[in-house]
Short mmCIF file of C-alpha atoms and ligand atoms in Angstrom, two decimals:
data_model
loop_
_atom_site.label_atom_id
_atom_site.label_comp_id
_atom_site.label_asym_id
_atom_site.label_seq_id
_atom_site.Cartn_x
_atom_site.Cartn_y
_atom_site.Cartn_z
CA MET A 116 -25.68 -7.79 32.12
CA ALA A 117 -26.66 -4.43 31.30
CA ARG A 118 -27.75 -3.81 27.95
CA ARG A 119 -24.61 -2.28 25.69
CA ARG A 120 -25.05 1.06 24.08
CA MET A 121 -25.25 0.63 20.09
CA VAL A 122 -23.13 3.51 18.87
CA TYR A 123 -23.63 2.35 14.99
CA GLU A 124 -25.18 -0.18 12.85
CA GLY A 125 -23.97 -0.27 9.46
CA LYS A 126 -24.66 -3.14 6.62
CA ALA A 127 -22.18 -5.82 7.86
CA LYS A 128 -21.55 -4.72 11.35
CA ILE A 129 -22.78 -3.13 14.54
CA LEU A 130 -20.46 -0.92 16.69
CA TYR A 131 -21.08 -0.97 20.75
CA GLU A 132 -19.57 1.08 23.31
CA GLY A 133 -16.32 -0.78 24.74
CA PRO A 134 -15.87 -1.93 28.40
CA GLU A 135 -13.14 0.76 28.52
CA PRO A 136 -13.13 4.40 27.29
CA GLY A 137 -11.75 4.73 23.75
CA THR A 138 -12.84 1.12 23.01
CA LEU A 139 -15.69 -0.22 20.96
CA ILE A 140 -16.90 -3.54 20.53
CA GLN A 141 -17.34 -4.56 16.80
CA PHE A 142 -20.04 -7.44 16.18
CA PHE A 143 -19.92 -8.93 12.65
CA LYS A 144 -23.65 -9.40 10.90
CA ASP A 145 -24.19 -12.15 8.85
CA ASP A 146 -26.10 -9.66 6.34
CA THR A 147 -24.15 -9.29 3.16
CA THR A 148 -24.66 -6.79 0.66
CA ALA A 149 -23.85 -5.40 -2.58
CA GLY A 150 -24.35 -2.56 -5.21
CA ASN A 151 -24.75 -0.18 -1.79
CA GLY A 152 -27.31 -2.65 -0.41
CA GLU A 153 -29.39 -3.25 -3.51
CA LYS A 154 -28.75 -6.96 -2.95
CA HIS A 155 -29.21 -8.03 0.38
CA GLU A 156 -28.99 -11.53 1.92
CA LEU A 157 -28.11 -13.50 5.12
CA ILE A 158 -25.16 -15.82 4.67
CA GLU A 159 -25.12 -17.96 7.59
CA GLY A 160 -21.88 -17.97 9.50
CA LYS A 161 -20.24 -15.19 7.17
CA GLY A 162 -19.89 -12.92 10.26
CA VAL A 163 -17.96 -15.49 12.04
CA LEU A 164 -15.70 -16.04 9.49
CA ASN A 165 -14.99 -12.53 9.08
CA ASN A 166 -14.56 -11.79 12.52
CA ARG A 167 -11.54 -14.74 12.59
CA LEU A 168 -10.16 -13.81 9.38
CA SER A 169 -9.80 -9.96 10.52
CA GLU A 170 -8.13 -11.01 13.51
CA HIS A 171 -5.97 -13.24 11.70
CA PHE A 172 -4.99 -10.20 9.52
CA MET A 173 -4.90 -7.43 11.97
CA THR A 174 -2.64 -9.49 14.61
CA GLY A 175 -0.34 -10.23 11.30
CA LEU A 176 -0.27 -6.76 10.80
CA ALA A 177 0.54 -5.72 14.38
CA SER A 178 3.43 -8.17 14.48
CA ILE A 179 5.33 -6.54 11.73
CA GLY A 180 4.41 -3.14 13.19
CA VAL A 181 1.58 -1.84 11.32
CA PRO A 182 -1.09 -0.17 13.76
CA THR A 183 -4.31 -1.66 13.59
CA HIS A 184 -7.30 -0.96 15.77
CA PHE A 185 -7.62 -4.49 16.94
CA ILE A 186 -7.28 -5.35 20.52
CA LYS A 187 -8.79 -8.83 20.96
CA ARG A 188 -11.38 -11.28 19.90
CA LEU A 189 -14.21 -11.46 22.62
CA ASN A 190 -16.22 -14.05 21.15
CA MET A 191 -17.39 -15.81 17.70
CA ARG A 192 -18.93 -12.56 16.39
CA GLU A 193 -17.49 -9.85 18.80
CA GLN A 194 -13.91 -8.44 18.73
CA LEU A 195 -12.62 -5.12 20.91
CA VAL A 196 -10.91 -2.43 19.29
CA ARG A 197 -9.56 0.91 19.61
CA ALA A 198 -12.23 3.69 18.79
CA VAL A 199 -10.55 6.15 16.27
CA GLU A 200 -11.74 8.93 14.37
CA MET A 201 -12.59 7.33 10.96
CA ILE A 202 -11.27 9.35 7.74
CA PRO A 203 -14.37 9.41 5.69
CA LEU A 204 -12.21 7.39 2.66
CA GLU A 205 -11.81 4.49 1.37
CA VAL A 206 -8.37 3.27 0.51
CA VAL A 207 -8.09 1.08 -2.38
CA VAL A 208 -4.96 -0.65 -3.60
CA ARG A 209 -4.86 -2.86 -6.90
CA ASN A 210 -2.41 -5.07 -8.09
CA VAL A 211 -4.54 -6.64 -11.02
CA ALA A 212 -7.07 -4.80 -13.21
CA ALA A 213 -10.66 -6.24 -11.58
CA GLY A 214 -14.10 -4.72 -10.56
CA SER A 215 -14.97 -0.61 -10.91
CA MET A 216 -11.55 -0.26 -12.55
CA SER A 217 -11.94 -2.47 -15.40
CA LYS A 218 -15.54 -0.77 -16.06
CA ARG A 219 -14.09 2.64 -16.00
CA LEU A 220 -11.05 2.48 -17.82
CA GLY A 221 -11.80 -0.54 -20.33
CA ILE A 222 -8.87 -2.51 -18.73
CA GLU A 223 -9.63 -6.58 -18.95
CA GLU A 224 -10.07 -8.00 -15.76
CA GLY A 225 -7.07 -9.94 -14.78
CA THR A 226 -4.62 -7.45 -16.31
CA GLN A 227 -1.69 -7.11 -14.01
CA LEU A 228 -0.77 -3.96 -13.55
CA PRO A 229 2.86 -2.50 -13.76
CA ARG A 230 2.60 -1.36 -9.89
CA PRO A 231 0.21 -1.41 -6.89
CA ILE A 232 -2.30 1.88 -7.75
CA ILE A 233 -4.00 3.25 -4.85
CA GLU A 234 -7.24 4.78 -5.29
CA PHE A 235 -9.26 6.81 -2.72
CA TYR A 236 -13.61 6.82 -2.59
CA LEU A 237 -15.74 9.10 -0.34
CA LYS A 238 -17.38 7.00 2.08
CA ASN A 239 -20.88 8.59 1.17
CA ASP A 240 -23.85 6.22 0.56
CA ASP A 241 -25.94 8.65 -0.74
CA LEU A 242 -23.15 9.45 -3.68
CA ASN A 243 -22.35 5.74 -4.05
CA ASP A 244 -18.73 6.18 -2.53
CA PRO A 245 -17.56 8.27 -5.74
CA ILE A 246 -13.87 8.01 -6.64
CA VAL A 247 -11.83 11.06 -5.48
CA SER A 248 -8.91 12.60 -6.45
CA GLU A 249 -6.00 13.91 -3.81
CA GLU A 250 -6.84 17.33 -4.99
CA HIS A 251 -10.71 16.72 -3.66
CA ILE A 252 -9.25 15.11 -0.70
CA ILE A 253 -7.14 18.21 0.40
CA ALA A 254 -9.86 21.01 -0.96
CA PHE A 255 -12.48 19.68 0.59
CA GLY A 256 -10.67 19.05 4.04
CA TRP A 257 -11.55 15.15 4.13
CA ALA A 258 -7.70 14.30 4.97
CA THR A 259 -4.30 16.45 5.20
CA GLN A 260 -1.41 15.82 2.86
CA GLN A 261 0.35 14.43 5.71
CA ASP A 262 -2.49 11.86 5.90
CA LEU A 263 -2.43 11.35 2.22
CA ASP A 264 1.13 10.27 2.64
CA ASP A 265 0.52 7.99 5.54
CA MET A 266 -2.65 6.46 3.76
CA VAL A 267 -0.42 5.54 0.80
CA SER A 268 2.34 4.07 3.16
CA LEU A 269 -0.19 1.94 5.08
CA GLY A 270 -1.76 0.89 1.93
CA LEU A 271 1.24 -0.34 0.26
CA ARG A 272 2.67 -1.79 3.63
CA VAL A 273 -0.87 -3.85 4.28
CA ASN A 274 -0.44 -4.98 0.59
CA ASP A 275 3.04 -6.16 0.65
CA PHE A 276 2.14 -8.48 3.78
CA MET A 277 -1.46 -9.56 2.64
CA SER A 278 -0.05 -10.05 -0.87
CA GLY A 279 2.72 -12.47 0.62
CA MET A 280 0.44 -14.05 3.25
CA MET A 281 -2.03 -14.80 0.64
CA MET A 282 0.48 -16.31 -2.29
CA GLY A 283 1.44 -18.75 0.81
CA VAL A 284 -1.54 -20.37 0.86
CA GLY A 285 -2.27 -20.33 -3.25
CA ILE A 286 -4.11 -17.00 -3.29
CA LYS A 287 -3.42 -13.89 -5.40
CA LEU A 288 -4.33 -10.81 -3.58
CA ILE A 289 -6.03 -8.76 -6.59
CA ASP A 290 -7.12 -5.75 -4.82
CA PHE A 291 -8.48 -4.57 -1.36
CA LYS A 292 -9.79 -1.71 0.52
CA ILE A 293 -9.21 -0.59 3.81
CA GLU A 294 -10.42 2.22 6.32
CA ILE A 295 -8.05 4.08 8.46
CA GLY A 296 -8.73 6.19 11.59
CA ARG A 297 -6.95 8.80 13.71
CA ALA A 298 -6.19 7.59 16.84
CA PHE A 299 -5.20 10.26 19.57
CA GLU A 300 -2.02 9.33 21.78
CA GLY A 301 -1.61 12.65 24.48
CA ASP A 302 -0.80 15.12 22.28
CA PHE A 303 -0.03 13.27 19.26
CA GLN A 304 -1.99 11.57 16.61
CA ARG A 305 -1.39 8.91 14.30
CA LEU A 306 -3.25 6.85 11.51
CA ILE A 307 -4.19 3.11 12.14
CA VAL A 308 -5.80 0.59 9.72
CA ALA A 309 -9.40 0.06 11.30
CA ASP A 310 -12.77 -1.28 10.31
CA GLU A 311 -12.07 -4.91 8.89
CA ILE A 312 -9.89 -6.69 6.42
CA SER A 313 -11.99 -9.82 5.14
CA PRO A 314 -12.91 -11.36 1.92
CA ASP A 315 -15.71 -9.10 2.07
CA SER A 316 -13.32 -5.95 1.54
CA CYS A 317 -10.55 -8.09 -1.04
CA ARG A 318 -10.41 -9.80 -4.35
CA LEU A 319 -8.91 -12.82 -3.94
CA TRP A 320 -8.38 -15.29 -6.54
CA ASP A 321 -7.18 -18.82 -6.52
CA VAL A 322 -3.62 -19.32 -8.20
CA GLU A 323 -3.87 -22.45 -9.87
CA THR A 324 -8.01 -22.19 -11.22
CA GLY A 325 -8.57 -18.16 -11.14
CA GLN A 326 -11.44 -19.42 -8.76
CA LYS A 327 -12.87 -16.21 -6.88
CA LEU A 328 -12.82 -16.73 -3.11
CA ASP A 329 -14.31 -13.23 -2.15
CA LYS A 330 -17.61 -11.03 -2.19
CA ASP A 331 -17.63 -11.26 -6.12
CA VAL A 332 -19.08 -14.88 -5.41
CA PHE A 333 -21.79 -13.09 -3.95
CA ARG A 334 -22.01 -9.98 -6.36
CA ARG A 335 -21.98 -12.13 -9.46
CA ASP A 336 -24.03 -15.03 -8.28
CA LEU A 337 -21.13 -17.41 -8.83
CA GLY A 338 -21.73 -19.97 -5.95
CA ASN A 339 -21.56 -20.31 -2.26
CA LEU A 340 -20.31 -17.47 -0.69
CA SER A 341 -19.46 -19.25 2.72
CA GLU A 342 -17.60 -22.24 1.26
CA ALA A 343 -15.43 -20.02 -0.36
CA TYR A 344 -14.54 -18.07 2.90
CA THR A 345 -14.22 -21.16 4.40
CA GLU A 346 -11.65 -22.10 1.90
CA VAL A 347 -9.84 -19.11 2.75
CA ALA A 348 -9.96 -19.64 6.36
CA LYS A 349 -8.98 -23.42 5.97
CA ARG A 350 -5.90 -22.54 4.00
CA LEU A 351 -4.59 -20.00 6.39
CA GLY A 352 -5.68 -22.22 9.39
CA VAL A 353 -7.85 -20.33 11.14
CA MET A 354 -10.81 -22.51 11.28
CA PRO A 355 -12.92 -21.85 14.34
CA ARG A 356 -12.52 -24.92 16.30
CA GLN A 357 -15.81 -26.21 18.44
CA ASN A 358 -14.64 -24.68 22.06
CA GLY A 359 -14.07 -21.32 20.24
CA SER A 360 -10.22 -21.34 21.27
CA ASN A 361 -7.53 -20.97 18.63
CA ASP A 362 -4.56 -22.25 20.19
CA GLY A 363 -2.78 -25.36 19.32
CA PRO A 364 -3.12 -27.37 16.28
CA LYS A 365 -5.63 -26.63 13.96
CA LEU A 366 -8.55 -28.82 13.39
CA VAL A 367 -9.34 -29.09 9.75
CA HIS A 368 -12.79 -30.46 9.09
N1 ATP B 600 -12.27 1.61 15.12
C1 ATP B 600 -13.37 2.16 14.71
N2 ATP B 600 -13.48 3.37 15.51
C2 ATP B 600 -14.79 4.08 14.65
N3 ATP B 600 -15.31 3.34 13.83
C3 ATP B 600 -15.24 2.51 13.33
C4 ATP B 600 -13.87 1.71 13.94
N4 ATP B 600 -14.00 0.94 12.75
C5 ATP B 600 -14.68 0.77 12.07
N5 ATP B 600 -15.48 1.61 12.08
C6 ATP B 600 -16.74 2.13 11.35
O1 ATP B 600 -17.64 1.18 11.72
C7 ATP B 600 -18.78 0.92 10.72
C8 ATP B 600 -18.67 -0.50 10.46
O2 ATP B 600 -19.93 -0.53 9.97
P1 ATP B 600 -20.08 -1.32 8.90
O3 ATP B 600 -18.96 -1.94 8.17
O4 ATP B 600 -21.34 -2.45 8.69
O5 ATP B 600 -20.71 0.07 7.76
P2 ATP B 600 -21.01 0.15 6.29
O6 ATP B 600 -22.48 -0.21 6.28
O7 ATP B 600 -20.17 -0.55 5.53
O8 ATP B 600 -21.14 1.68 6.35
P3 ATP B 600 -20.11 2.77 6.29
O9 ATP B 600 -19.19 1.80 6.46
O10 ATP B 600 -20.28 3.08 5.08
O11 ATP B 600 -20.31 3.51 7.56
C9 ATP B 600 -18.18 1.63 9.45
O12 ATP B 600 -18.90 3.00 9.25
C10 ATP B 600 -16.73 2.25 9.95
O13 ATP B 600 -16.04 2.88 9.18
MG1 MG B 601 -18.27 -1.14 6.06
#
């Protein structure tokens, strides 16, 4: 088979040209990084779990009408996605104070917020992805006011869907990050959820024990990351089966 053309290699994923124009193949690596790459390890099987989990969340979102880039999973580590023009922002939605928000504002981790709070961060590794205001975004042309409205609306829909899905398996969605892209349809364009949704980009706490089941396990050296992600996958019934098929009764082992 001819070698596929690599389009981009990031810290956690590789993008290859897809089989059709306007498509990409997203390959999930085992590389795990924190602090903008300062801490870096290979965690065996993490890419496989994130490929499955992102598929699960994105197909769920599509089923309630939230547009995403996901087309289909190709194999253990790869999924076919729609190529989009990425908006250079990370959209963070928070339900409970944690991480950088707690640090910056002195709000104790675990404090329930009065309503979901949305933040925007500029995707720029050289600047360490700084938080930016809507004023900055409009003034510097990273997105339009209409884009911002659409991003807030997408963020809140993803939040409600993911919160409910996680609560159903005894997990509290503390916060998460999504990346959004512009998909062109003839003369029209719309914003769709791209990149990945996985425990790399969410904070997930067990409802009963408060145990962390997300990338903070790695960031803060709290234990075995792949065990935490496997627990999330098992609870959601998305553990990969031996033959790689996702149909039929779920095998829990
Ligand atoms: N559907 C898509 N079309 C085009 N680009 C995408 C799509 N989905 C995700 N991307 C981009 O692909 C890259 C995925 O790689 P990865 O997440 O490993 O990058 P990264 O190391 O986090 O770096 P960065 O996200 O800052 O570029 C990201 O840049 C992401 O914005
Ligand atoms: Mg990324």
